[in-house]
Amino acid sequence: MIVALLGAGVVPAETPILRADDLGAVRGDGVFETMHVRGGEPWLLDEHLARMGRSAARLAISLPSTEELTALAAQACAAWDPAVEGALRLICTRGPDSGGDPTVYATLGPVGEAILRGRRDGIAVRTLPLGVDAEARVSSPWLLAGAKTLSYAVNMASLRAAGAAGADDALWVSADGYALEGPTATLVWLTDGTLCTVPAERTGILAGTTARHLLDRAGELGYRTDERLIRPEELAATDGVWLTSSVRGAVEIRSLDEKPLGPSAETARIQKLLGFTA
Amino acid sequence: MIVALLGAGVVPAETPILRADDLGAVRGDGVFETMHVRGGEPWLLDEHLARMGRSAARLAISLPSTEELTALAAQACAAWDPAVEGALRLICTRGPDSGGDPTVYATLGPVGEAILRGRRDGIAVRTLPLGVDAEARVSSPWLLAGAKTLSYAVNMASLRAAGAAGADDALWVSADGYALEGPTATLVWLTDGTLCTVPAERTGILAGTTARHLLDRAGELGYRTDERLIRPEELAATDGVWLTSSVRGAVEIRSLDEKPLGPSAETARIQKLLGFTA
């Protein structure tokens, strides 16, 4: 793993860099982005930095400039073998509780085996209730809907719960029965030639950078696009269902709550459009 | 601030101790407890360690033994002036993402001026919708109801939202209209000689250690006790409303959404029972 610290550049990965009272560590109080690194460059860097800026604004954290963050990402990438795909994470915490600047750093590591397998073979997904109605969070900004914060304990617990049920990933479902998003991914499906995703502004899910990029280019594959709500039980009648994220690209959901889905002939075309080969 | 690290003892507070990929920092993936330090000793240490054990079990984190955590707390306290009240935090993260043991440490610092003022003068509180029904979370263990995790971004954002509305603290309200808890405190109220709090097991709020201690000793003040649900608008008709937590003790809510409450003649008696003087 490569670690680069704003202002210091690349440091040994095992060097401790966060103080005991860093609010990122004691309160999960910070924001982050994860990006795919291909050919030694972060994919869709500008789009991820724009979203990081929106997250930081919702938390009232002073994010460094786009130029500084771009330079930090470049420092990490310069230390990485460009022939190897990687996962780059940019992190900005609120900084030490006792005062001082935000803590800003990058980590860059290899893409996990489970992700490579998911691209090739698809994944099994388990639905998990999230307890809130689909449109309940957007009117309560303190719930930080749509902000990608460091407070991911529920996300990680959801992935563990899915794993304990024999699945590879989770799909959160609102209290009123709509599919929302995965703990670290966006839901995308194809139905009657229309490539769809869940509306982020209405639901407070994280606006998926990869899903946005895919829908913006979907015309190249002959698809129309739409944002709409869907119930999990309706996904079986579609022409393909995927989870998208930067490092995964698009992985096809091949079973949902143990009921088989797909395979979709569109998976390879979508992955190719996103620059991935399964 | 004092910092003590499991296995290393007291280290300089400004020394970085967490690696860049510590899951506490990048995922808010860990548990903690905060305790009042009085006379150089942590108050209700055993009760807090028991709750920390329950939190760690819900996150499937291997917490060090009670003996090790007790010794860590003692190391921090030994470096603290026993004449000064303090706030001790014990933290256990899942450890580095690249593998290895949990990161376990203690911080010990002074009690903030706002807390001392709240004990003396009471506080203004703002209700904030939490988006979930009162009893929705307990059947979904991946939502980590009742676990005190490091993922406190929503808690901190709620405190900022209350502050922006001119209040000192927040009270979360369920989608079905019941008062739940504060972002870092438990709700307690007195009505017809009965000291009440919100049932933790039914609602998935954090089981308050200070509130439990207070209710267990409430007979000494001549109160009966009960756990029940209440709507915020019903609090005005009670004989006193408090937020309780270890470092605050009990602070009286003197206004709720800008409507005056109290003062209650019971505040001083309750604070004295808890070992605090306003």
Coordinates of C-alpha atoms in Angstrom, one line a residue:
Chain A
M1 CA 0.0 0.0 0.0
I2 CA 1.1 3.5 -0.8
V3 CA 0.4 6.3 1.7
A4 CA 0.8 10.0 0.7
L5 CA 0.1 12.8 3.2
L6 CA -0.8 16.3 2.2
G7 CA 2.2 18.5 2.7
A8 CA 4.6 15.6 3.3
G9 CA 4.2 13.4 0.2
V10 CA 4.7 9.6 0.2
V11 CA 5.5 8.2 3.7
P12 CA 6.0 4.5 4.7
A13 CA 2.6 2.8 4.9
E14 CA 3.2 1.6 8.4
T15 CA 3.9 5.1 9.8
P16 CA 1.2 6.3 12.1
I17 CA -0.2 9.5 10.8
L18 CA -3.3 10.3 12.8
R19 CA -3.3 11.7 16.4
A20 CA -5.3 10.0 19.1
D21 CA -7.9 12.8 19.1
D22 CA -8.3 13.1 15.3
L23 CA -12.0 13.5 14.8
G24 CA -11.8 11.2 11.8
A25 CA -10.8 8.4 14.2
V26 CA -12.9 9.2 17.3
R27 CA -16.0 10.4 15.6
G28 CA -15.9 9.1 12.0
D29 CA -16.0 12.8 11.2
G30 CA -14.6 13.3 7.8
V31 CA -15.2 12.6 4.1
F32 CA -13.6 10.3 1.5
E33 CA -13.6 9.1 -2.1
T34 CA -12.4 5.9 -3.6
M35 CA -11.3 5.7 -7.2
H36 CA -10.1 3.1 -9.7
V37 CA -6.5 3.7 -10.8
R38 CA -5.8 2.5 -14.4
G39 CA -2.7 3.1 -16.4
G40 CA -1.3 4.9 -13.3
E41 CA -4.1 7.5 -13.3
P42 CA -7.2 7.9 -11.2
W43 CA -10.4 7.4 -13.2
L44 CA -13.0 10.2 -13.1
L45 CA -10.9 12.1 -10.7
D46 CA -12.6 15.4 -11.3
E47 CA -16.1 13.9 -10.7
H48 CA -14.9 12.3 -7.5
L49 CA -13.3 15.5 -6.2
A50 CA -16.5 17.4 -7.0
R51 CA -18.5 14.9 -4.9
M52 CA -15.9 15.1 -2.1
G53 CA -16.5 18.8 -2.1
R54 CA -20.2 18.4 -1.8
S55 CA -19.7 15.9 1.1
A56 CA -17.3 18.3 2.9
A57 CA -19.8 21.1 2.5
R58 CA -22.5 19.0 4.2
L59 CA -20.2 18.4 7.1
A60 CA -18.8 21.9 7.2
I61 CA -15.3 20.7 6.7
S62 CA -12.7 22.8 4.9
L63 CA -11.5 20.7 2.1
P64 CA -8.2 21.6 0.5
S65 CA -8.3 23.0 -3.1
T66 CA -8.9 20.7 -6.1
E67 CA -5.4 21.5 -7.1
E68 CA -3.9 20.3 -3.8
L69 CA -6.0 17.1 -3.9
T70 CA -5.1 16.4 -7.5
A71 CA -1.5 16.8 -6.6
L72 CA -1.9 14.5 -3.6
A73 CA -3.5 11.8 -5.8
A74 CA -0.7 12.3 -8.4
Q75 CA 2.0 11.8 -5.7
A76 CA 0.4 8.5 -4.7
C77 CA 0.0 7.3 -8.3
A78 CA 3.6 8.2 -9.1
A79 CA 4.7 5.6 -6.6
W80 CA 2.4 2.9 -8.1
D81 CA 3.2 0.5 -11.0
P82 CA 1.0 1.8 -13.8
A83 CA 0.6 -1.7 -15.2
V84 CA -1.4 -2.8 -12.1
E85 CA -4.9 -1.6 -11.5
G86 CA -5.4 0.0 -8.1
A87 CA -7.8 1.5 -5.6
L88 CA -7.0 5.1 -4.5
R89 CA -8.7 6.5 -1.5
L90 CA -8.6 10.2 -0.6
I91 CA -9.5 11.1 3.0
C92 CA -10.1 14.4 4.7
T93 CA -10.9 14.3 8.4
R94 CA -12.0 17.3 10.5
G95 CA -8.5 17.1 12.2
P96 CA -7.6 16.9 15.8
D97 CA -10.3 17.7 18.4
S98 CA -7.7 19.9 20.2
G99 CA -7.6 22.1 17.1
G100 CA -5.7 22.4 13.9
D101 CA -6.1 21.7 10.2
P102 CA -8.0 18.8 8.6
T103 CA -6.0 15.6 8.2
V104 CA -5.7 14.9 4.5
Y105 CA -4.1 11.9 2.9
A106 CA -4.3 9.3 0.2
T107 CA -3.9 5.5 0.2
L108 CA -3.4 3.4 -2.9
G109 CA -3.5 -0.4 -2.9
P110 CA -4.3 -3.4 -5.1
V111 CA -7.8 -4.3 -6.2
G112 CA -9.1 -7.3 -4.1
E113 CA -9.6 -10.8 -5.5
A114 CA -13.3 -10.7 -4.6
I115 CA -13.8 -7.7 -6.9
L116 CA -12.1 -9.3 -9.8
R117 CA -14.2 -12.4 -9.3
G118 CA -17.4 -10.3 -9.0
R119 CA -16.6 -8.6 -12.4
R120 CA -16.2 -12.0 -14.0
D121 CA -18.8 -14.2 -12.3
G122 CA -21.3 -11.7 -10.9
I123 CA -22.4 -11.6 -7.3
A124 CA -25.0 -12.9 -4.9
V125 CA -26.8 -10.0 -3.1
R126 CA -28.9 -10.0 0.1
T127 CA -31.6 -7.3 0.7
L128 CA -31.4 -5.6 4.1
P129 CA -34.0 -3.2 5.6
L130 CA -32.5 0.2 6.3
G131 CA -35.4 1.4 8.6
V132 CA -36.1 4.7 6.8
D133 CA -38.7 5.5 4.2
A134 CA -37.2 6.1 0.7
E135 CA -37.7 9.9 0.8
A136 CA -37.5 10.5 4.6
R137 CA -33.9 11.7 4.8
V138 CA -33.6 14.5 2.3
S139 CA -35.5 17.0 4.5
S140 CA -33.2 16.4 7.5
P141 CA -29.7 17.5 6.5
W142 CA -28.1 16.4 9.8
L143 CA -28.7 12.8 8.7
L144 CA -26.0 13.6 6.1
A145 CA -27.9 11.8 3.2
G146 CA -25.8 11.9 0.1
A147 CA -22.5 12.7 1.9
K148 CA -19.7 10.1 1.7
T149 CA -18.5 10.3 5.3
L150 CA -16.0 8.2 7.3
S151 CA -18.9 6.9 9.5
Y152 CA -19.3 3.6 7.7
A153 CA -19.8 1.2 10.6
V154 CA -23.4 0.4 9.5
N155 CA -22.1 0.0 5.9
M156 CA -19.5 -2.5 7.1
A157 CA -21.9 -4.3 9.4
S158 CA -24.3 -4.6 6.5
L159 CA -21.6 -6.2 4.4
R160 CA -20.9 -8.6 7.2
A161 CA -24.6 -9.5 7.6
A162 CA -24.8 -10.2 3.9
G163 CA -21.7 -12.4 4.1
A164 CA -23.1 -14.3 7.1
A165 CA -26.2 -15.0 4.9
G166 CA -23.9 -16.4 2.2
A167 CA -24.1 -13.4 -0.1
D168 CA -21.3 -11.2 -1.6
D169 CA -22.9 -7.9 -1.1
A170 CA -26.0 -6.1 0.3
L171 CA -28.9 -4.0 -1.1
W172 CA -30.5 -1.7 1.4
V173 CA -34.3 -1.5 1.2
S174 CA -36.3 1.4 2.5
A175 CA -39.1 0.9 5.2
D176 CA -41.6 1.6 2.4
G177 CA -40.2 -1.2 0.3
Y178 CA -37.9 0.4 -2.3
A179 CA -34.4 -0.6 -3.3
L180 CA -32.0 2.1 -2.4
E181 CA -28.3 1.3 -2.8
G182 CA -25.6 -1.0 -1.7
P183 CA -23.4 -0.1 1.3
T184 CA -20.5 0.8 -1.1
A185 CA -22.3 0.7 -4.6
T186 CA -25.1 2.1 -6.7
L187 CA -27.9 0.0 -8.1
V188 CA -28.4 0.0 -11.9
W189 CA -30.9 -2.1 -14.0
L190 CA -32.0 -2.4 -17.6
T191 CA -35.6 -2.7 -18.5
D192 CA -37.1 -2.4 -22.0
G193 CA -34.0 -0.8 -23.3
T194 CA -33.8 1.8 -20.5
L195 CA -30.9 1.8 -18.2
C196 CA -32.1 3.0 -14.8
T197 CA -30.8 4.0 -11.4
V198 CA -32.3 5.2 -8.1
P199 CA -32.8 9.0 -7.9
A200 CA -30.2 10.3 -5.5
E201 CA -31.8 13.7 -4.9
R202 CA -35.2 12.3 -3.9
T203 CA -33.9 9.5 -1.7
G204 CA -30.6 10.8 -0.1
I205 CA -28.6 7.8 -1.4
L206 CA -25.1 8.6 -2.4
A207 CA -25.0 9.9 -6.0
G208 CA -23.0 7.3 -7.7
T209 CA -20.1 8.6 -9.8
T210 CA -19.7 5.5 -11.9
A211 CA -23.5 5.1 -12.4
R212 CA -23.7 8.7 -13.5
H213 CA -20.9 8.2 -16.0
L214 CA -22.5 5.0 -17.3
L215 CA -25.9 6.6 -17.7
D216 CA -24.4 9.7 -19.4
R217 CA -22.8 7.4 -22.0
A218 CA -25.6 4.8 -22.2
G219 CA -26.7 6.2 -25.6
E220 CA -23.5 4.6 -27.1
L221 CA -25.0 1.2 -26.2
G222 CA -28.4 2.2 -27.6
Y223 CA -30.1 2.6 -24.2
R224 CA -32.4 5.3 -23.0
T225 CA -31.9 6.3 -19.3
D226 CA -34.1 7.0 -16.4
E227 CA -34.0 7.6 -12.6
R228 CA -36.8 5.9 -10.8
L229 CA -37.8 3.9 -7.7
I230 CA -38.1 0.1 -7.9
R231 CA -39.0 -2.6 -5.4
P232 CA -36.5 -5.5 -5.1
E233 CA -39.1 -8.0 -6.1
E234 CA -39.5 -6.2 -9.5
L235 CA -35.8 -6.6 -10.3
A236 CA -36.3 -10.3 -11.4
A237 CA -38.4 -9.1 -14.4
T238 CA -35.7 -6.8 -15.7
D239 CA -33.1 -7.4 -18.4
G240 CA -30.1 -7.1 -16.1
V241 CA -29.2 -5.7 -12.6
W242 CA -25.8 -4.4 -11.5
L243 CA -24.0 -2.8 -8.6
T244 CA -21.6 -0.1 -9.8
S245 CA -18.7 1.6 -8.1
S246 CA -15.5 3.1 -9.2
V247 CA -13.2 0.2 -8.3
R248 CA -15.6 -2.6 -9.3
G249 CA -17.0 -0.9 -12.4
A250 CA -20.3 -2.9 -12.9
V251 CA -20.8 -6.3 -11.4
E252 CA -23.9 -8.2 -12.3
I253 CA -26.2 -9.3 -9.5
R254 CA -26.7 -13.0 -10.3
S255 CA -28.9 -13.8 -7.3
L256 CA -31.0 -11.7 -5.0
D257 CA -32.0 -13.2 -1.7
E258 CA -31.1 -16.6 -3.2
K259 CA -33.3 -16.2 -6.3
P260 CA -31.3 -16.4 -9.5
L261 CA -31.1 -13.4 -11.8
G262 CA -29.6 -13.1 -15.3
P263 CA -27.1 -13.7 -16.8
S264 CA -27.4 -10.6 -18.9
A265 CA -25.8 -10.3 -22.3
E266 CA -25.3 -6.6 -21.5
T267 CA -22.8 -7.1 -18.7
A268 CA -19.7 -7.4 -21.0
R269 CA -20.8 -4.3 -23.1
I270 CA -21.3 -2.2 -20.0
Q271 CA -18.0 -3.2 -18.5
K272 CA -16.3 -2.4 -21.7
L273 CA -17.9 1.0 -21.9
L274 CA -16.6 1.6 -18.4
G275 CA -13.1 0.5 -19.4
F276 CA -13.1 -2.8 -17.6
T277 CA -12.5 -6.3 -18.9
A278 CA -14.0 -9.0 -16.7
Chain B
M1 CA -4.6 15.9 27.1
I2 CA -3.2 12.6 28.2
V3 CA -2.9 9.7 25.7
A4 CA -2.2 6.1 26.7
L5 CA -1.8 3.3 24.2
L6 CA -2.4 -0.3 25.0
G7 CA 0.9 -2.0 25.4
A8 CA 2.9 1.3 25.3
G9 CA 1.5 3.3 28.2
V10 CA 1.3 7.1 28.2
V11 CA 2.7 8.7 25.0
P12 CA 3.0 12.4 24.0
A13 CA -0.5 13.6 23.0
E14 CA 0.7 15.0 19.7
T15 CA 2.3 11.7 18.7
P16 CA 0.4 10.1 15.7
I17 CA -0.7 6.6 16.8
L18 CA -3.1 5.5 14.0
R19 CA -2.0 4.2 10.6
A20 CA -3.5 5.6 7.4
D21 CA -5.5 2.5 6.9
D22 CA -6.8 2.0 10.4
L23 CA -10.4 1.0 10.0
G24 CA -11.3 3.3 12.9
A25 CA -10.2 6.2 10.8
V26 CA -11.3 5.2 7.3
R27 CA -14.6 3.5 8.2
G28 CA -15.5 4.7 11.7
D29 CA -15.3 1.0 12.5
G30 CA -14.7 0.7 16.2
V31 CA -16.3 1.3 19.6
F32 CA -15.7 3.7 22.4
E33 CA -16.8 4.8 25.9
T34 CA -16.5 8.1 27.6
M35 CA -16.4 8.4 31.4
H36 CA -16.2 11.1 34.0
V37 CA -13.0 11.1 36.0
R38 CA -13.4 12.2 39.6
G39 CA -10.8 12.1 42.3
G40 CA -8.5 10.6 39.7
E41 CA -10.7 7.6 39.1
P42 CA -13.1 6.8 36.2
W43 CA -16.7 6.8 37.4
L44 CA -18.8 3.6 36.8
L45 CA -15.8 2.1 34.9
D46 CA -17.2 -1.5 35.2
E47 CA -20.5 -0.5 33.7
H48 CA -18.9 1.3 30.8
L49 CA -16.6 -1.6 30.1
A50 CA -19.6 -3.9 30.1
R51 CA -21.3 -1.7 27.5
M52 CA -18.1 -1.5 25.5
G53 CA -18.1 -5.3 25.4
R54 CA -21.7 -5.4 24.1
S55 CA -20.8 -2.8 21.4
A56 CA -17.7 -4.7 20.4
A57 CA -19.8 -8.0 20.1
R58 CA -22.3 -6.3 17.8
L59 CA -19.4 -5.2 15.6
A60 CA -17.6 -8.5 15.9
I61 CA -14.5 -6.7 17.2
S62 CA -12.1 -8.5 19.6
L63 CA -12.0 -6.2 22.6
P64 CA -9.1 -6.6 25.0
S65 CA -9.9 -8.1 28.4
T66 CA -11.6 -6.1 31.1
E67 CA -8.3 -6.3 33.1
E68 CA -6.3 -4.8 30.2
L69 CA -8.8 -2.0 29.6
T70 CA -8.9 -1.3 33.4
A71 CA -5.1 -1.1 33.4
L72 CA -5.1 1.2 30.4
A73 CA -7.6 3.6 32.1
A74 CA -5.5 3.5 35.2
Q75 CA -2.4 4.5 33.2
A76 CA -4.1 7.5 31.8
C77 CA -5.6 8.5 35.2
A78 CA -2.2 8.1 36.9
A79 CA -0.9 11.0 34.7
W80 CA -3.9 13.2 35.6
D81 CA -4.3 15.7 38.5
P82 CA -6.8 14.0 40.7
A83 CA -8.1 17.4 41.9
V84 CA -9.4 18.2 38.4
E85 CA -12.4 16.5 36.9
G86 CA -11.8 14.9 33.5
A87 CA -13.3 13.1 30.6
L88 CA -11.7 9.7 29.8
R89 CA -12.3 8.1 26.5
L90 CA -11.5 4.5 25.8
I91 CA -11.3 3.6 22.1
C92 CA -11.0 0.3 20.3
T93 CA -10.8 0.2 16.5
R94 CA -10.9 -2.9 14.3
G95 CA -7.2 -2.1 13.5
P96 CA -5.4 -1.6 10.2
D97 CA -7.2 -2.8 7.0
S98 CA -4.0 -4.5 5.9
G99 CA -4.4 -6.8 9.0
G100 CA -3.2 -6.8 12.6
D101 CA -4.7 -6.3 16.1
P102 CA -7.3 -3.8 17.1
T103 CA -5.9 -0.3 17.9
V104 CA -6.7 0.4 21.6
Y105 CA -6.0 3.6 23.4
A106 CA -7.3 6.1 26.0
T107 CA -7.5 9.9 26.0
L108 CA -8.1 12.0 29.1
G109 CA -8.8 15.7 28.9
P110 CA -10.5 18.5 30.8
V111 CA -14.3 18.9 31.0
G112 CA -15.4 21.6 28.7
E113 CA -16.8 25.0 29.8
A114 CA -20.1 24.3 28.0
I115 CA -20.7 21.3 30.1
L116 CA -20.0 23.1 33.4
R117 CA -22.4 25.9 32.3
G118 CA -25.1 23.3 31.3
R119 CA -25.0 21.7 34.8
R120 CA -25.4 25.1 36.4
D121 CA -27.9 26.8 34.1
G122 CA -29.5 24.0 32.1
I123 CA -29.6 23.8 28.4
A124 CA -31.7 24.7 25.4
V125 CA -32.6 21.7 23.2
R126 CA -33.8 21.4 19.7
T127 CA -35.8 18.3 18.4
L128 CA -34.5 16.8 15.2
P129 CA -36.3 14.0 13.2
L130 CA -34.2 10.8 12.9
G131 CA -36.2 9.3 10.1
V132 CA -36.8 5.9 11.6
D133 CA -39.8 4.6 13.6
A134 CA -39.2 4.2 17.3
E135 CA -39.0 0.4 17.2
A136 CA -37.8 -0.1 13.6
R137 CA -34.1 -0.7 14.2
V138 CA -34.0 -3.5 16.8
S139 CA -34.9 -6.2 14.3
S140 CA -32.1 -5.2 11.9
P141 CA -28.8 -5.9 13.8
W142 CA -26.7 -4.4 10.9
L143 CA -28.0 -1.0 11.8
L144 CA -26.0 -1.4 15.0
A145 CA -28.7 0.0 17.3
G146 CA -27.5 0.2 20.8
A147 CA -23.8 -0.1 19.9
K148 CA -21.6 2.9 20.7
T149 CA -19.5 3.0 17.5
L150 CA -16.9 5.5 16.2
S151 CA -19.3 6.4 13.4
Y152 CA -20.6 9.6 14.9
A153 CA -20.8 11.9 11.9
V154 CA -24.6 12.1 12.1
N155 CA -24.4 12.7 15.9
M156 CA -21.9 15.5 15.4
A157 CA -24.0 17.0 12.5
S158 CA -27.0 16.9 14.7
L159 CA -25.2 18.9 17.4
R160 CA -24.1 21.4 14.7
A161 CA -27.7 21.6 13.5
A162 CA -29.0 22.3 17.0
G163 CA -26.3 24.9 17.5
A164 CA -27.2 26.6 14.2
A165 CA -30.8 26.8 15.6
G166 CA -29.5 28.5 18.7
A167 CA -29.7 25.5 21.0
D168 CA -27.1 23.7 23.1
D169 CA -28.1 20.2 22.3
A170 CA -30.4 18.0 20.2
L171 CA -33.1 15.5 20.9
W172 CA -33.8 12.9 18.2
V173 CA -37.4 12.2 17.4
S174 CA -38.6 9.0 15.7
A175 CA -40.6 9.1 12.4
D176 CA -43.7 8.1 14.5
G177 CA -43.2 11.0 16.8
Y178 CA -41.5 9.7 20.0
A179 CA -38.5 11.2 21.8
L180 CA -35.5 8.9 21.5
E181 CA -32.2 10.2 22.8
G182 CA -29.7 13.0 22.4
P183 CA -26.7 12.5 20.0
T184 CA -24.5 12.0 23.1
A185 CA -27.0 11.7 26.0
T186 CA -30.0 9.9 27.4
L187 CA -33.4 11.5 28.0
V188 CA -34.8 11.3 31.6
W189 CA -38.0 13.0 32.9
L190 CA -39.9 13.1 36.1
T191 CA -43.7 12.8 36.1
D192 CA -46.0 12.2 39.1
G193 CA -43.1 11.0 41.3
T194 CA -41.8 8.6 38.6
L195 CA -38.4 9.1 37.1
C196 CA -38.6 7.8 33.5
T197 CA -36.3 7.1 30.6
V198 CA -36.8 5.7 27.1
P199 CA -36.7 1.9 26.8
A200 CA -33.4 1.0 25.1
E201 CA -34.2 -2.6 24.2
R202 CA -37.4 -1.7 22.4
T203 CA -36.0 1.3 20.5
G204 CA -32.4 0.5 19.9
I205 CA -31.2 3.8 21.5
L206 CA -27.9 3.5 23.4
A207 CA -28.6 2.2 26.9
G208 CA -27.5 5.1 29.0
T209 CA -25.0 4.1 31.8
T210 CA -25.6 7.3 33.8
A211 CA -29.4 7.0 33.4
R212 CA -29.4 3.4 34.5
H213 CA -27.3 4.3 37.6
L214 CA -29.7 7.2 38.3
L215 CA -32.8 5.1 38.0
D216 CA -31.3 2.3 40.0
R217 CA -30.8 4.7 42.9
A218 CA -33.9 6.8 42.4
G219 CA -35.6 5.3 45.4
E220 CA -33.1 7.3 47.6
L221 CA -34.8 10.4 46.3
G222 CA -38.3 8.9 46.8
Y223 CA -39.0 8.3 43.1
R224 CA -40.5 5.3 41.5
T225 CA -39.0 4.5 38.0
D226 CA -40.2 3.4 34.6
E227 CA -39.1 3.0 31.0
R228 CA -41.7 4.3 28.6
L229 CA -42.1 6.2 25.3
I230 CA -43.0 9.8 25.3
R231 CA -43.8 12.4 22.7
P232 CA -41.7 15.7 22.8
E233 CA -44.9 17.8 23.2
E234 CA -45.7 15.8 26.4
L235 CA -42.5 16.8 28.1
A236 CA -43.8 20.3 28.9
A237 CA -46.3 18.8 31.3
T238 CA -43.7 16.9 33.4
D239 CA -42.0 17.9 36.6
G240 CA -38.5 18.0 35.1
V241 CA -36.6 16.9 32.0
W242 CA -32.8 16.1 31.8
L243 CA -30.2 14.9 29.5
T244 CA -27.8 12.5 31.2
S245 CA -24.3 11.3 30.3
S246 CA -21.3 10.4 32.2
V247 CA -19.3 13.6 31.9
R248 CA -22.3 15.9 32.2
G249 CA -24.2 14.0 34.9
A250 CA -27.7 15.4 34.5
V251 CA -28.3 18.7 32.8
E252 CA -31.8 20.1 32.9
I253 CA -33.5 20.9 29.6
R254 CA -34.8 24.5 30.2
S255 CA -36.2 25.0 26.8
L256 CA -37.3 22.6 24.0
D257 CA -37.8 24.1 20.6
E258 CA -37.7 27.5 22.2
K259 CA -40.6 26.7 24.6
P260 CA -39.5 27.2 28.2
L261 CA -39.3 24.2 30.6
G262 CA -38.7 24.1 34.3
P263 CA -36.8 25.0 36.4
S264 CA -37.2 21.8 38.4
A265 CA -36.3 21.8 42.1
E266 CA -35.2 18.2 41.6
T267 CA -32.1 19.1 39.5
A268 CA -29.8 19.8 42.4
R269 CA -30.9 16.6 44.2
I270 CA -30.3 14.5 41.1
Q271 CA -27.0 16.0 40.4
K272 CA -25.9 15.4 44.0
L273 CA -27.1 11.8 43.9
L274 CA -24.8 11.4 40.8
G275 CA -21.9 13.0 42.7
F276 CA -21.9 16.3 40.8
T277 CA -22.2 19.8 42.2
A278 CA -23.5 22.4 39.7

